[in-house]
Amino acid sequence: MMAVPNIITMLLRIPGLLFAISVHESAHGLVAYLQGDDLPKRQGRITLNPLVHIDLFGAIAMILFQFGWAKPVVTDPTKYKNPKVGMGLTALAGPVANILSAIVFAIVLKYIDKYSLIINRYLQIMIQEAFLINVYLAIFNLLPIPPLDGSKILFIFAPNRYVEFYYRFEMIGQIVLIACIFFAPYLLSYILQPIAYFVINFINIIITLFP
């Protein structure tokens, strides 16, 4: 049985959550823009302002279970030189941004411990939660379930018929996504946590490169 976080922990997760979803969605928009699609910029989605990115139910799931989603960035794949590859790269940008953010938070925690820096206990917990949220948000979004990023990243390698299949069953994927909330303990225990274990160890190896 998964332990439900106490109210203090849930409150301390909020800043990390707001940052994680903002950097995730703005990364989607930025990569789309760099490929010639100015729709995310015109909609004001290339920003770290969390108010334009928040999805209420996704945010609640993130605070409670350390996984969730934000309001998706709308793109125009017809503007890409290669629409299929472009959509895959745009989707990949979000999880990559979260992993890079997690590395930064891990480095901060490393230096706090290394130099025995005296900081507020709650601030340290907040940084730790921000680290974990970025890791779990990246992993969850990499699941190959429409409309999560993982399903679109497959566009880069998949044949054209996969794209047709994706759009045909995208609505079913959204139902599966909602079901994930009700099966959160099992999703965390059997899928996300084992993957997170390897990701966190990989990040720990990376931060050893920093003096």
CSV table of C-alpha atoms in Angstrom, one decimal, residues 84-183:
chain,number,residue,atom,x,y,z
A,84,LYS,CA,6.6,13.0,-38.1
A,85,VAL,CA,10.1,13.5,-36.9
A,86,GLY,CA,9.3,17.0,-35.8
A,87,MET,CA,6.4,15.8,-33.6
A,88,GLY,CA,8.7,13.2,-32.0
A,89,LEU,CA,11.4,15.8,-31.2
A,90,THR,CA,8.9,18.2,-29.8
A,91,ALA,CA,7.5,15.5,-27.6
A,92,LEU,CA,11.0,14.4,-26.4
A,93,ALA,CA,11.9,18.0,-25.4
A,94,GLY,CA,9.6,17.9,-22.3
A,95,PRO,CA,11.0,14.8,-20.6
A,96,VAL,CA,14.6,15.9,-21.5
A,97,ALA,CA,14.0,19.3,-19.9
A,98,ASN,CA,12.7,17.5,-16.7
A,99,ILE,CA,15.7,15.2,-16.5
A,100,LEU,CA,18.1,18.2,-17.0
A,101,SER,CA,16.2,20.0,-14.2
A,102,ALA,CA,16.5,17.0,-12.0
A,103,ILE,CA,20.3,16.9,-12.5
A,104,VAL,CA,20.5,20.6,-11.5
A,105,PHE,CA,18.5,19.9,-8.3
A,106,ALA,CA,20.7,16.9,-7.6
A,107,ILE,CA,23.8,19.0,-7.9
A,108,VAL,CA,22.3,21.6,-5.5
A,109,LEU,CA,21.6,18.8,-3.0
A,110,LYS,CA,25.1,17.4,-3.4
A,111,TYR,CA,26.7,20.8,-2.6
A,112,ILE,CA,24.4,21.3,0.4
A,113,ASP,CA,25.6,17.9,1.8
A,114,LYS,CA,29.2,18.3,0.7
A,115,TYR,CA,29.8,21.7,2.3
A,116,SER,CA,27.3,21.1,5.2
A,117,LEU,CA,25.4,24.2,4.2
A,118,ILE,CA,22.9,25.2,6.8
A,119,ILE,CA,19.6,25.8,5.1
A,120,ASN,CA,16.0,25.7,6.3
A,121,ARG,CA,14.9,22.1,6.7
A,122,TYR,CA,11.7,22.7,4.7
A,123,LEU,CA,13.7,24.4,1.9
A,124,GLN,CA,15.9,21.2,1.6
A,125,ILE,CA,12.8,19.0,1.5
A,126,MET,CA,11.3,21.3,-1.2
A,127,ILE,CA,14.5,20.9,-3.3
A,128,GLN,CA,14.3,17.1,-2.8
A,129,GLU,CA,10.7,17.0,-3.8
A,130,ALA,CA,11.4,19.1,-6.9
A,131,PHE,CA,14.1,16.6,-7.9
A,132,LEU,CA,11.8,13.7,-7.5
A,133,ILE,CA,8.9,15.4,-9.3
A,134,ASN,CA,11.0,16.2,-12.3
A,135,VAL,CA,12.2,12.5,-12.4
A,136,TYR,CA,8.7,11.1,-12.1
A,137,LEU,CA,7.2,13.6,-14.5
A,138,ALA,CA,9.7,12.7,-17.2
A,139,ILE,CA,9.2,8.9,-16.7
A,140,PHE,CA,5.5,9.1,-16.6
A,141,ASN,CA,5.4,11.2,-19.8
A,142,LEU,CA,7.7,8.7,-21.6
A,143,LEU,CA,5.1,5.9,-21.2
A,144,PRO,CA,3.9,5.0,-24.7
A,145,ILE,CA,0.2,5.8,-24.0
A,146,PRO,CA,-1.5,8.5,-26.1
A,147,PRO,CA,-1.5,11.4,-25.6
A,148,LEU,CA,1.7,11.1,-23.4
A,149,ASP,CA,5.0,12.2,-24.9
A,150,GLY,CA,6.3,8.6,-25.2
A,151,SER,CA,3.6,7.7,-27.8
A,152,LYS,CA,4.7,10.7,-29.9
A,153,ILE,CA,8.4,10.0,-29.6
A,154,LEU,CA,7.7,6.7,-31.4
A,155,PHE,CA,6.8,8.9,-34.4
A,156,ILE,CA,10.5,9.3,-35.1
A,157,PHE,CA,11.0,5.6,-35.8
A,158,ALA,CA,7.6,4.2,-36.5
A,159,PRO,CA,6.0,3.7,-40.0
A,160,ASN,CA,3.3,6.0,-41.2
A,161,ARG,CA,0.6,3.5,-40.3
A,162,TYR,CA,1.5,4.0,-36.6
A,163,VAL,CA,0.7,7.7,-36.9
A,164,GLU,CA,-2.8,6.8,-38.3
A,165,PHE,CA,-3.2,4.3,-35.4
A,166,TYR,CA,-2.2,7.0,-32.9
A,167,TYR,CA,-4.9,9.5,-34.0
A,168,ARG,CA,-7.5,6.7,-34.2
A,169,PHE,CA,-7.0,5.6,-30.6
A,170,GLU,CA,-5.9,8.8,-28.9
A,171,MET,CA,-9.2,9.1,-27.1
A,172,ILE,CA,-8.9,5.6,-25.7
A,173,GLY,CA,-5.5,6.6,-24.5
A,174,GLN,CA,-7.0,9.5,-22.6
A,175,ILE,CA,-9.3,7.1,-20.8
A,176,VAL,CA,-6.4,5.0,-19.9
A,177,LEU,CA,-4.6,8.1,-18.6
A,178,ILE,CA,-7.5,8.8,-16.3
A,179,ALA,CA,-7.6,5.2,-15.1
A,180,CYS,CA,-3.9,5.6,-14.1
A,181,ILE,CA,-5.1,7.8,-11.3
A,182,PHE,CA,-7.2,5.0,-9.8
A,183,PHE,CA,-4.4,2.5,-10.2
